[in-house]
Amino acid sequence: MVDLREFDEALREDPHPVYARLRRQGPVHRVRFPGWDDDAWLVVGYEAARAALADPRLAKDTSKIGVTVMEREMVGDHLLATDPPQHTRLRALVTRAFTMRRVEQLRPRIQQITDDLLDEMLPAGRADLIGSLAYPLPITVICELLGVPDMDRAEFRKMSTEVVAPSAAQGADDAVVRLGAYLTELIEDKRCAGPTDDLLSDLLRTTAEDGDRLSARELRGMAFLLLIAGHETTVNLIGNGIHALLTHPDQLSALRGDMGLLDGAVEEMLRYEGPVHTATYRFAAEPLEIAGTPIGKADHVVVGLTAAQRDGGRFGDPDRFDIRRDTRGHLAFGHGIHFCLGAPLARLEGRIAIGALLERAPGLALDGTPGAWLPGLLMRGMRSLPVRW
């Protein structure tokens, strides 16, 4: 047993030395997490993590072991709380509306939103990059995509942040309840208003060849997942990525000298300091082994994405930030059937935002100490990032 509660602050501020120490001892560990009542298995090795993410014996639907998750009860079924065949059915229905073509069509609008935010930000000469660009860009994009009214977005931001990085013991639960109620009302408003061109309205109408459609509960669950996962990860991609560049001036200079490296730089940002700290919960639906470690039925398994991305067995000199690195196979968006549905949108937003910022702010530099890293072990990101130019 490894009691990670003694590393609580380190896991938030700089978890990489802690995970390096664990990896030297083995790829899988029985741990006690800060703020958790029960033990769990933590996977820190790359190969073990990749295998675990794709292992069908590690399930997501807790009803299989008689456990009720409040989020699912209050919000509904979604892709991160279900297993095949339900997961297969839900993903097929959602991808009928949330297509690559739809994402690509957003490119001009994402560029416009980015330019507008930079127009507002740049004259001041300094800003908090999170509050001025990294947060408002993806929240605007996902709210416009789903059809969330402008007047609701400030309150939605508070609820969403509390869900992924709660400030108090019951903060996440209370936020989930409020979000569930809000989404119920939003969906009913769209149902009554008739067809529009936003994604949520499309999901209301989406019908498979056999006539299958999302139930009201499933629609609310998917809206919850898309709204939160659709922007929180991108906030941290942009924030963590710019922070990595500004603390590695050689890499920043290389990118400025050849913006053709931008796509690869974004992938290295995802590997080096990805936006998701650990994958969402899994449990063993039956006894199994992970990298030779026996896991008992119903045991909780946590896949450490941040830990796996710095495994030297997969990525040479893993603590070095190198925008020319071959990052193929990184796990920032997961792996297997639960691979992030919104990865193409996050990549597109990240590339546009970072590219435009570097082009329009040639003297970009840190302007003080970044804000605290987010609490909890779900998201990996900073509350603020002061910059100047």
mmCIF file of C-alpha atoms in Angstrom:
data_model
loop_
_atom_site.group_PDB
_atom_site.id
_atom_site.type_symbol
_atom_site.label_atom_id
_atom_site.label_comp_id
_atom_site.label_asym_id
_atom_site.label_seq_id
_atom_site.Cartn_x
_atom_site.Cartn_y
_atom_site.Cartn_z
ATOM 1 C CA MET A 1 0.000 0.000 0.000
ATOM 2 C CA VAL A 2 1.252 3.459 -0.976
ATOM 3 C CA ASP A 3 -0.387 6.261 0.990
ATOM 4 C CA LEU A 4 -0.475 9.142 -1.486
ATOM 5 C CA ARG A 5 -2.095 11.408 1.081
ATOM 6 C CA GLU A 6 1.398 12.328 2.277
ATOM 7 C CA PHE A 7 2.095 13.617 -1.246
ATOM 8 C CA ASP A 8 -1.124 15.632 -1.535
ATOM 9 C CA GLU A 9 0.504 18.988 -2.345
ATOM 10 C CA ALA A 10 3.166 17.399 -4.569
ATOM 11 C CA LEU A 11 0.530 15.553 -6.610
ATOM 12 C CA ARG A 12 -1.159 18.863 -7.303
ATOM 13 C CA GLU A 13 1.853 21.102 -7.902
ATOM 14 C CA ASP A 14 4.378 18.700 -9.484
ATOM 15 C CA PRO A 15 3.337 15.032 -9.510
ATOM 16 C CA HIS A 16 6.056 13.849 -11.894
ATOM 17 C CA PRO A 17 8.754 13.006 -9.284
ATOM 18 C CA VAL A 18 6.173 11.059 -7.265
ATOM 19 C CA TYR A 19 5.133 9.045 -10.307
ATOM 20 C CA ALA A 20 8.753 8.496 -11.381
ATOM 21 C CA ARG A 21 9.455 6.979 -7.984
ATOM 22 C CA LEU A 22 6.419 4.701 -8.286
ATOM 23 C CA ARG A 23 7.319 3.622 -11.829
ATOM 24 C CA ARG A 24 10.767 2.563 -10.647
ATOM 25 C CA GLN A 25 9.043 0.192 -8.227
ATOM 26 C CA GLY A 26 6.546 -1.163 -10.747
ATOM 27 C CA PRO A 27 3.739 -0.211 -13.166
ATOM 28 C CA VAL A 28 0.790 -0.895 -10.812
ATOM 29 C CA HIS A 29 0.337 0.036 -7.146
ATOM 30 C CA ARG A 30 -2.270 -0.282 -4.425
ATOM 31 C CA VAL A 31 -2.773 3.287 -3.189
ATOM 32 C CA ARG A 32 -4.804 5.525 -0.929
ATOM 33 C CA PHE A 33 -5.611 8.821 -2.671
ATOM 34 C CA PRO A 34 -5.996 12.172 -0.895
ATOM 35 C CA GLY A 35 -9.667 12.695 -0.096
ATOM 36 C CA TRP A 36 -10.651 9.077 -0.827
ATOM 37 C CA ASP A 37 -12.065 6.711 1.763
ATOM 38 C CA ASP A 38 -11.253 3.491 -0.110
ATOM 39 C CA ASP A 39 -8.107 2.010 -1.596
ATOM 40 C CA ALA A 40 -7.614 1.734 -5.343
ATOM 41 C CA TRP A 41 -5.135 0.416 -7.896
ATOM 42 C CA LEU A 42 -3.105 3.100 -9.651
ATOM 43 C CA VAL A 43 -1.553 2.301 -13.037
ATOM 44 C CA VAL A 44 1.549 4.429 -13.684
ATOM 45 C CA GLY A 45 3.411 2.552 -16.455
ATOM 46 C CA TYR A 46 2.695 3.365 -20.110
ATOM 47 C CA GLU A 47 2.193 -0.147 -21.466
ATOM 48 C CA ALA A 48 0.068 -1.156 -18.467
ATOM 49 C CA ALA A 49 -2.000 2.026 -18.790
ATOM 50 C CA ARG A 50 -2.602 1.540 -22.511
ATOM 51 C CA ALA A 51 -3.650 -2.075 -21.926
ATOM 52 C CA ALA A 52 -5.924 -1.132 -19.007
ATOM 53 C CA LEU A 53 -7.681 1.605 -20.993
ATOM 54 C CA ALA A 54 -8.628 -0.950 -23.653
ATOM 55 C CA ASP A 55 -9.419 -3.888 -21.334
ATOM 56 C CA PRO A 56 -13.167 -4.731 -21.480
ATOM 57 C CA ARG A 57 -12.921 -6.349 -18.033
ATOM 58 C CA LEU A 58 -12.384 -2.895 -16.564
ATOM 59 C CA ALA A 59 -15.925 -1.602 -16.613
ATOM 60 C CA LYS A 60 -17.536 1.821 -16.219
ATOM 61 C CA ASP A 61 -21.126 0.912 -15.335
ATOM 62 C CA THR A 62 -21.068 0.676 -11.530
ATOM 63 C CA SER A 63 -24.540 -0.858 -11.388
ATOM 64 C CA LYS A 64 -22.826 -4.143 -12.277
ATOM 65 C CA ILE A 65 -21.410 -4.249 -8.745
ATOM 66 C CA GLY A 66 -24.447 -2.734 -7.048
ATOM 67 C CA VAL A 67 -22.999 0.775 -6.671
ATOM 68 C CA THR A 68 -25.000 3.902 -7.473
ATOM 69 C CA VAL A 69 -23.112 6.957 -8.724
ATOM 70 C CA MET A 70 -24.874 10.193 -7.873
ATOM 71 C CA GLU A 71 -23.763 11.873 -11.107
ATOM 72 C CA ARG A 72 -25.445 9.215 -13.223
ATOM 73 C CA GLU A 73 -28.596 9.281 -11.108
ATOM 74 C CA MET A 74 -28.943 13.065 -11.301
ATOM 75 C CA VAL A 75 -27.738 13.657 -14.859
ATOM 76 C CA GLY A 76 -28.209 10.462 -16.856
ATOM 77 C CA ASP A 77 -26.332 7.914 -18.929
ATOM 78 C CA HIS A 78 -23.353 8.992 -20.991
ATOM 79 C CA LEU A 79 -20.276 7.506 -22.659
ATOM 80 C CA LEU A 80 -18.047 7.590 -19.569
ATOM 81 C CA ALA A 81 -20.577 5.771 -17.391
ATOM 82 C CA THR A 82 -21.587 2.907 -19.683
ATOM 83 C CA ASP A 83 -20.153 -0.256 -21.237
ATOM 84 C CA PRO A 84 -20.988 -2.115 -24.455
ATOM 85 C CA PRO A 85 -23.554 -2.688 -25.812
ATOM 86 C CA GLN A 86 -25.090 0.485 -24.328
ATOM 87 C CA HIS A 87 -21.895 2.474 -24.855
ATOM 88 C CA THR A 88 -21.645 1.283 -28.476
ATOM 89 C CA ARG A 89 -25.230 2.374 -29.120
ATOM 90 C CA LEU A 90 -24.794 5.803 -27.475
ATOM 91 C CA ARG A 91 -21.552 6.552 -29.304
ATOM 92 C CA ALA A 92 -23.066 5.578 -32.646
ATOM 93 C CA LEU A 93 -26.024 7.907 -32.100
ATOM 94 C CA VAL A 94 -23.889 10.849 -30.965
ATOM 95 C CA THR A 95 -21.350 10.500 -33.790
ATOM 96 C CA ARG A 96 -24.187 10.711 -36.327
ATOM 97 C CA ALA A 97 -24.515 14.382 -35.308
ATOM 98 C CA PHE A 98 -21.035 15.225 -33.939
ATOM 99 C CA THR A 99 -19.054 14.486 -37.082
ATOM 100 C CA MET A 100 -15.550 15.418 -38.263
ATOM 101 C CA ARG A 101 -17.215 17.528 -40.953
ATOM 102 C CA ARG A 102 -19.098 19.458 -38.306
ATOM 103 C CA VAL A 103 -15.886 20.071 -36.357
ATOM 104 C CA GLU A 104 -14.038 21.285 -39.459
ATOM 105 C CA GLN A 105 -16.903 23.649 -40.275
ATOM 106 C CA LEU A 106 -16.240 25.334 -36.922
ATOM 107 C CA ARG A 107 -12.735 26.425 -37.999
ATOM 108 C CA PRO A 108 -13.676 29.940 -39.230
ATOM 109 C CA ARG A 109 -15.780 30.611 -36.139
ATOM 110 C CA ILE A 110 -13.015 29.390 -33.799
ATOM 111 C CA GLN A 111 -10.567 31.696 -35.579
ATOM 112 C CA GLN A 112 -12.988 34.612 -35.272
ATOM 113 C CA ILE A 113 -13.562 34.045 -31.553
ATOM 114 C CA THR A 114 -9.800 33.771 -31.012
ATOM 115 C CA ASP A 115 -9.125 36.979 -32.939
ATOM 116 C CA ASP A 116 -11.841 38.836 -31.020
ATOM 117 C CA LEU A 117 -10.426 37.684 -27.673
ATOM 118 C CA LEU A 118 -6.910 38.716 -28.699
ATOM 119 C CA ASP A 119 -8.198 42.091 -29.950
ATOM 120 C CA GLU A 120 -9.575 42.686 -26.469
ATOM 121 C CA MET A 121 -6.575 41.268 -24.607
ATOM 122 C CA LEU A 122 -3.497 42.536 -26.450
ATOM 123 C CA PRO A 123 -3.765 46.331 -26.015
ATOM 124 C CA ALA A 124 -3.295 45.979 -22.235
ATOM 125 C CA GLY A 125 0.193 44.495 -22.611
ATOM 126 C CA ARG A 126 -0.408 41.868 -19.944
ATOM 127 C CA ALA A 127 -3.179 39.510 -18.883
ATOM 128 C CA ASP A 128 -4.124 36.279 -17.198
ATOM 129 C CA LEU A 129 -4.018 33.941 -20.165
ATOM 130 C CA ILE A 130 -6.490 31.505 -18.598
ATOM 131 C CA GLY A 131 -9.163 34.111 -17.998
ATOM 132 C CA SER A 132 -8.541 36.066 -21.197
ATOM 133 C CA LEU A 133 -8.093 33.298 -23.786
ATOM 134 C CA ALA A 134 -7.723 29.706 -22.604
ATOM 135 C CA TYR A 135 -11.104 29.629 -20.859
ATOM 136 C CA PRO A 136 -13.377 31.927 -22.898
ATOM 137 C CA LEU A 137 -12.458 30.378 -26.259
ATOM 138 C CA PRO A 138 -13.533 26.771 -25.611
ATOM 139 C CA ILE A 139 -16.497 27.703 -23.417
ATOM 140 C CA THR A 140 -17.815 29.974 -26.173
ATOM 141 C CA VAL A 141 -17.242 27.318 -28.835
ATOM 142 C CA ILE A 142 -18.931 24.476 -26.944
ATOM 143 C CA CYS A 143 -21.845 26.627 -25.789
ATOM 144 C CA GLU A 144 -22.451 27.864 -29.335
ATOM 145 C CA LEU A 145 -22.101 24.324 -30.660
ATOM 146 C CA LEU A 146 -24.661 22.953 -28.220
ATOM 147 C CA GLY A 147 -26.922 25.995 -28.185
ATOM 148 C CA VAL A 148 -26.441 27.283 -24.617
ATOM 149 C CA PRO A 149 -27.781 30.869 -24.352
ATOM 150 C CA ASP A 150 -25.252 33.661 -23.736
ATOM 151 C CA MET A 151 -26.897 34.687 -20.484
ATOM 152 C CA ASP A 152 -26.333 31.235 -18.952
ATOM 153 C CA ARG A 153 -22.611 30.869 -19.656
ATOM 154 C CA ALA A 154 -21.202 32.622 -16.572
ATOM 155 C CA GLU A 155 -23.254 30.421 -14.258
ATOM 156 C CA PHE A 156 -22.425 27.354 -16.306
ATOM 157 C CA ARG A 157 -18.724 28.136 -15.904
ATOM 158 C CA LYS A 158 -19.073 28.098 -12.105
ATOM 159 C CA MET A 159 -20.951 24.788 -12.111
ATOM 160 C CA SER A 160 -18.590 23.119 -14.575
ATOM 161 C CA THR A 161 -15.436 24.142 -12.707
ATOM 162 C CA GLU A 162 -16.910 22.871 -9.449
ATOM 163 C CA VAL A 163 -17.671 19.477 -11.013
ATOM 164 C CA VAL A 164 -14.111 18.842 -12.242
ATOM 165 C CA ALA A 165 -12.158 20.638 -9.494
ATOM 166 C CA PRO A 166 -14.412 20.946 -6.420
ATOM 167 C CA SER A 167 -13.541 23.610 -3.876
ATOM 168 C CA ALA A 168 -15.363 21.813 -1.041
ATOM 169 C CA ALA A 169 -16.263 18.251 -0.043
ATOM 170 C CA GLN A 170 -19.815 18.415 -1.417
ATOM 171 C CA GLY A 171 -19.064 20.975 -4.108
ATOM 172 C CA ALA A 172 -19.057 18.537 -7.023
ATOM 173 C CA ASP A 173 -22.273 16.813 -5.950
ATOM 174 C CA ASP A 174 -24.109 20.113 -5.530
ATOM 175 C CA ALA A 175 -22.872 21.318 -8.926
ATOM 176 C CA VAL A 176 -23.998 18.089 -10.600
ATOM 177 C CA VAL A 177 -27.492 18.533 -9.154
ATOM 178 C CA ARG A 178 -27.685 22.105 -10.428
ATOM 179 C CA LEU A 179 -26.338 21.140 -13.846
ATOM 180 C CA GLY A 180 -28.817 18.300 -14.151
ATOM 181 C CA ALA A 181 -31.715 20.641 -13.439
ATOM 182 C CA TYR A 182 -30.379 23.249 -15.846
ATOM 183 C CA LEU A 183 -29.929 20.739 -18.680
ATOM 184 C CA THR A 184 -33.427 19.340 -18.177
ATOM 185 C CA GLU A 185 -34.839 22.832 -18.663
ATOM 186 C CA LEU A 186 -32.549 23.616 -21.611
ATOM 187 C CA ILE A 187 -33.493 20.424 -23.458
ATOM 188 C CA GLU A 188 -37.198 21.019 -22.872
ATOM 189 C CA ASP A 189 -36.857 24.568 -24.212
ATOM 190 C CA LYS A 190 -35.235 23.220 -27.384
ATOM 191 C CA ARG A 191 -37.845 20.520 -27.755
ATOM 192 C CA CYS A 192 -40.600 23.137 -27.623
ATOM 193 C CA ALA A 193 -38.796 25.664 -29.822
ATOM 194 C CA GLY A 194 -38.469 23.322 -32.777
ATOM 195 C CA PRO A 195 -35.462 22.499 -34.988
ATOM 196 C CA THR A 196 -32.383 24.744 -34.945
ATOM 197 C CA ASP A 197 -28.867 24.119 -36.245
ATOM 198 C CA ASP A 198 -27.106 23.492 -32.906
ATOM 199 C CA LEU A 199 -25.803 20.072 -31.864
ATOM 200 C CA LEU A 200 -28.216 19.583 -28.968
ATOM 201 C CA SER A 201 -31.195 20.138 -31.266
ATOM 202 C CA ASP A 202 -29.666 17.686 -33.742
ATOM 203 C CA LEU A 203 -29.252 15.091 -30.974
ATOM 204 C CA LEU A 204 -32.926 15.540 -30.118
ATOM 205 C CA ARG A 205 -33.790 14.544 -33.697
ATOM 206 C CA THR A 206 -31.025 11.986 -34.390
ATOM 207 C CA THR A 207 -32.472 8.623 -35.367
ATOM 208 C CA ALA A 208 -30.639 5.428 -36.287
ATOM 209 C CA GLU A 209 -31.640 3.265 -39.254
ATOM 210 C CA ASP A 210 -33.680 1.028 -36.939
ATOM 211 C CA GLY A 211 -35.506 4.023 -35.455
ATOM 212 C CA ASP A 212 -33.483 4.101 -32.226
ATOM 213 C CA ARG A 213 -33.132 7.508 -30.548
ATOM 214 C CA LEU A 214 -31.599 8.949 -27.392
ATOM 215 C CA SER A 215 -33.964 8.874 -24.428
ATOM 216 C CA ALA A 216 -34.505 12.040 -22.390
ATOM 217 C CA ARG A 217 -32.170 10.656 -19.709
ATOM 218 C CA GLU A 218 -29.484 9.771 -22.249
ATOM 219 C CA LEU A 219 -29.771 13.139 -23.967
ATOM 220 C CA ARG A 220 -29.269 14.944 -20.672
ATOM 221 C CA GLY A 221 -26.292 12.734 -19.828
ATOM 222 C CA MET A 222 -24.648 13.318 -23.190
ATOM 223 C CA ALA A 223 -25.246 17.081 -22.973
ATOM 224 C CA PHE A 224 -23.588 17.033 -19.540
ATOM 225 C CA LEU A 225 -20.564 15.160 -20.869
ATOM 226 C CA LEU A 226 -20.178 17.271 -24.007
ATOM 227 C CA LEU A 227 -20.503 20.564 -22.156
ATOM 228 C CA ILE A 228 -17.939 19.733 -19.479
ATOM 229 C CA ALA A 229 -15.474 17.545 -21.376
ATOM 230 C CA GLY A 230 -15.913 19.759 -24.432
ATOM 231 C CA HIS A 231 -14.189 22.727 -22.861
ATOM 232 C CA GLU A 232 -12.370 21.849 -19.617
ATOM 233 C CA THR A 233 -9.734 19.787 -21.416
ATOM 234 C CA THR A 234 -9.104 22.518 -23.998
ATOM 235 C CA VAL A 235 -8.666 25.177 -21.302
ATOM 236 C CA ASN A 236 -5.834 23.115 -19.842
ATOM 237 C CA LEU A 237 -4.366 22.204 -23.233
ATOM 238 C CA ILE A 238 -3.937 25.893 -24.057
ATOM 239 C CA GLY A 239 -2.811 26.957 -20.584
ATOM 240 C CA ASN A 240 -0.408 24.075 -19.956
ATOM 241 C CA GLY A 241 0.897 24.276 -23.511
ATOM 242 C CA ILE A 242 1.752 27.979 -23.374
ATOM 243 C CA HIS A 243 3.308 27.505 -19.933
ATOM 244 C CA ALA A 244 5.517 24.721 -21.321
ATOM 245 C CA LEU A 245 6.647 26.946 -24.195
ATOM 246 C CA LEU A 246 7.392 29.928 -21.967
ATOM 247 C CA THR A 247 9.447 27.816 -19.562
ATOM 248 C CA HIS A 248 11.406 26.230 -22.445
ATOM 249 C CA PRO A 249 12.661 29.213 -24.479
ATOM 250 C CA ASP A 250 14.627 27.037 -26.891
ATOM 251 C CA GLN A 251 11.439 25.252 -27.913
ATOM 252 C CA LEU A 252 9.516 28.522 -28.130
ATOM 253 C CA SER A 253 12.226 29.922 -30.395
ATOM 254 C CA ALA A 254 12.173 26.810 -32.575
ATOM 255 C CA LEU A 255 8.409 27.057 -32.992
ATOM 256 C CA ARG A 256 8.512 30.760 -33.777
ATOM 257 C CA GLY A 257 11.168 30.016 -36.366
ATOM 258 C CA ASP A 258 9.033 27.359 -38.050
ATOM 259 C CA MET A 259 5.289 27.456 -37.389
ATOM 260 C CA GLY A 260 5.053 24.290 -39.457
ATOM 261 C CA LEU A 261 6.025 22.578 -36.202
ATOM 262 C CA LEU A 262 2.785 23.718 -34.534
ATOM 263 C CA ASP A 263 0.807 20.486 -34.936
ATOM 264 C CA GLY A 264 3.648 18.443 -33.466
ATOM 265 C CA ALA A 265 4.133 21.017 -30.707
ATOM 266 C CA VAL A 266 0.501 20.656 -29.647
ATOM 267 C CA GLU A 267 0.899 16.868 -29.477
ATOM 268 C CA GLU A 268 3.998 17.273 -27.298
ATOM 269 C CA MET A 269 2.071 19.658 -25.055
ATOM 270 C CA LEU A 270 -0.567 16.953 -24.681
ATOM 271 C CA ARG A 271 2.083 14.407 -23.748
ATOM 272 C CA TYR A 272 4.322 16.564 -21.580
ATOM 273 C CA GLU A 273 1.605 18.151 -19.412
ATOM 274 C CA GLY A 274 -1.717 16.842 -20.647
ATOM 275 C CA PRO A 275 -5.049 18.322 -19.537
ATOM 276 C CA VAL A 276 -6.345 15.181 -17.778
ATOM 277 C CA HIS A 277 -4.462 13.903 -14.730
ATOM 278 C CA THR A 278 -6.151 10.514 -14.352
ATOM 279 C CA ALA A 279 -8.734 8.736 -16.469
ATOM 280 C CA THR A 280 -12.258 8.534 -15.098
ATOM 281 C CA TYR A 281 -13.078 5.628 -12.793
ATOM 282 C CA ARG A 282 -13.008 1.973 -13.771
ATOM 283 C CA PHE A 283 -13.602 -1.168 -11.749
ATOM 284 C CA ALA A 284 -12.841 -4.834 -12.287
ATOM 285 C CA ALA A 285 -15.975 -6.608 -13.497
ATOM 286 C CA GLU A 286 -14.118 -9.879 -12.850
ATOM 287 C CA PRO A 287 -10.752 -10.893 -11.377
ATOM 288 C CA LEU A 288 -7.866 -10.046 -13.708
ATOM 289 C CA GLU A 289 -4.193 -9.139 -13.851
ATOM 290 C CA ILE A 290 -2.639 -5.844 -14.944
ATOM 291 C CA ALA A 291 1.082 -6.145 -15.718
ATOM 292 C CA GLY A 292 1.220 -9.260 -13.541
ATOM 293 C CA THR A 293 -0.577 -7.649 -10.597
ATOM 294 C CA PRO A 294 -3.747 -9.499 -9.516
ATOM 295 C CA ILE A 295 -6.827 -7.271 -9.313
ATOM 296 C CA GLY A 296 -9.873 -8.503 -7.413
ATOM 297 C CA LYS A 297 -13.446 -8.290 -8.649
ATOM 298 C CA ALA A 298 -15.032 -4.870 -7.947
ATOM 299 C CA ASP A 299 -11.647 -3.297 -7.179
ATOM 300 C CA HIS A 300 -11.331 0.337 -8.282
ATOM 301 C CA VAL A 301 -8.665 0.923 -10.943
ATOM 302 C CA VAL A 302 -7.319 4.399 -11.763
ATOM 303 C CA VAL A 303 -5.248 4.850 -14.912
ATOM 304 C CA GLY A 304 -2.689 7.612 -14.384
ATOM 305 C CA LEU A 305 -2.457 9.459 -17.697
ATOM 306 C CA THR A 306 -0.015 12.063 -16.382
ATOM 307 C CA ALA A 307 2.130 9.260 -14.963
ATOM 308 C CA ALA A 308 2.088 7.119 -18.115
ATOM 309 C CA GLN A 309 3.026 10.032 -20.387
ATOM 310 C CA ARG A 310 6.391 10.382 -18.621
ATOM 311 C CA ASP A 311 7.325 6.689 -18.821
ATOM 312 C CA GLY A 312 10.872 6.543 -20.181
ATOM 313 C CA GLY A 313 10.216 3.061 -21.509
ATOM 314 C CA ARG A 314 7.901 4.600 -24.107
ATOM 315 C CA PHE A 315 9.168 8.182 -24.493
ATOM 316 C CA GLY A 316 12.935 8.678 -24.305
ATOM 317 C CA ASP A 317 14.122 11.386 -21.902
ATOM 318 C CA PRO A 318 10.449 11.837 -20.898
ATOM 319 C CA ASP A 319 10.921 14.937 -18.720
ATOM 320 C CA ARG A 320 12.313 16.890 -21.664
ATOM 321 C CA PHE A 321 9.840 19.089 -23.551
ATOM 322 C CA ASP A 322 10.657 18.574 -27.240
ATOM 323 C CA ILE A 323 8.247 19.831 -29.905
ATOM 324 C CA ARG A 324 9.990 17.685 -32.544
ATOM 325 C CA ARG A 325 9.429 14.482 -30.555
ATOM 326 C CA ASP A 326 7.552 11.526 -32.034
ATOM 327 C CA THR A 327 4.519 11.546 -29.732
ATOM 328 C CA ARG A 328 2.510 8.867 -31.507
ATOM 329 C CA GLY A 329 0.602 6.742 -29.042
ATOM 330 C CA HIS A 330 0.336 9.347 -26.295
ATOM 331 C CA LEU A 331 -2.632 8.859 -23.973
ATOM 332 C CA ALA A 332 -3.804 12.431 -23.371
ATOM 333 C CA PHE A 333 -7.211 11.627 -24.876
ATOM 334 C CA GLY A 334 -7.321 8.060 -23.597
ATOM 335 C CA HIS A 335 -7.303 4.868 -25.635
ATOM 336 C CA GLY A 336 -9.774 2.187 -26.668
ATOM 337 C CA ILE A 337 -13.547 2.551 -26.888
ATOM 338 C CA HIS A 338 -13.556 5.491 -24.462
ATOM 339 C CA PHE A 339 -11.106 7.555 -26.537
ATOM 340 C CA CYS A 340 -12.223 11.182 -26.246
ATOM 341 C CA LEU A 341 -14.994 11.956 -28.720
ATOM 342 C CA GLY A 342 -14.019 15.639 -28.707
ATOM 343 C CA ALA A 343 -10.287 15.171 -29.402
ATOM 344 C CA PRO A 344 -10.479 16.651 -32.958
ATOM 345 C CA LEU A 345 -12.243 19.765 -31.627
ATOM 346 C CA ALA A 346 -9.749 20.205 -28.770
ATOM 347 C CA ARG A 347 -6.812 19.869 -31.166
ATOM 348 C CA LEU A 348 -8.337 22.358 -33.598
ATOM 349 C CA GLU A 349 -8.975 24.947 -30.878
ATOM 350 C CA GLY A 350 -5.526 24.438 -29.374
ATOM 351 C CA ARG A 351 -3.727 24.874 -32.688
ATOM 352 C CA ILE A 352 -5.700 27.997 -33.638
ATOM 353 C CA ALA A 353 -5.386 29.644 -30.210
ATOM 354 C CA ILE A 354 -1.681 28.942 -29.707
ATOM 355 C CA GLY A 355 -0.773 29.797 -33.295
ATOM 356 C CA ALA A 356 -2.658 33.099 -33.242
ATOM 357 C CA LEU A 357 -1.255 34.073 -29.846
ATOM 358 C CA LEU A 358 2.346 33.485 -30.911
ATOM 359 C CA GLU A 359 1.809 35.359 -34.165
ATOM 360 C CA ARG A 360 0.236 38.411 -32.547
ATOM 361 C CA ALA A 361 2.269 38.569 -29.322
ATOM 362 C CA PRO A 362 5.918 38.244 -30.415
ATOM 363 C CA GLY A 363 7.293 39.261 -27.007
ATOM 364 C CA LEU A 364 5.161 36.820 -25.040
ATOM 365 C CA ALA A 365 6.663 35.959 -21.644
ATOM 366 C CA LEU A 366 5.646 34.965 -18.136
ATOM 367 C CA ASP A 367 4.597 37.887 -15.942
ATOM 368 C CA GLY A 368 4.901 36.379 -12.493
ATOM 369 C CA THR A 369 4.088 33.107 -10.809
ATOM 370 C CA PRO A 370 1.264 30.993 -12.283
ATOM 371 C CA GLY A 371 -1.763 30.427 -10.075
ATOM 372 C CA ALA A 372 -2.316 27.245 -8.085
ATOM 373 C CA TRP A 373 -2.809 23.996 -9.959
ATOM 374 C CA LEU A 374 -6.359 22.683 -9.871
ATOM 375 C CA PRO A 375 -7.277 20.518 -6.862
ATOM 376 C CA GLY A 376 -8.205 16.886 -7.267
ATOM 377 C CA LEU A 377 -6.789 14.243 -9.566
ATOM 378 C CA LEU A 378 -9.069 14.565 -12.581
ATOM 379 C CA MET A 379 -7.907 17.719 -14.368
ATOM 380 C CA ARG A 380 -4.320 18.980 -14.733
ATOM 381 C CA GLY A 381 -4.238 22.725 -15.168
ATOM 382 C CA MET A 382 -3.577 26.102 -13.576
ATOM 383 C CA ARG A 383 -6.153 28.529 -12.228
ATOM 384 C CA SER A 384 -4.266 31.479 -13.763
ATOM 385 C CA LEU A 385 -1.265 32.144 -15.991
ATOM 386 C CA PRO A 386 -0.003 35.766 -15.909
ATOM 387 C CA VAL A 387 1.724 36.760 -19.162
ATOM 388 C CA ARG A 388 2.990 39.951 -20.811
ATOM 389 C CA TRP A 389 4.122 40.914 -24.298
#
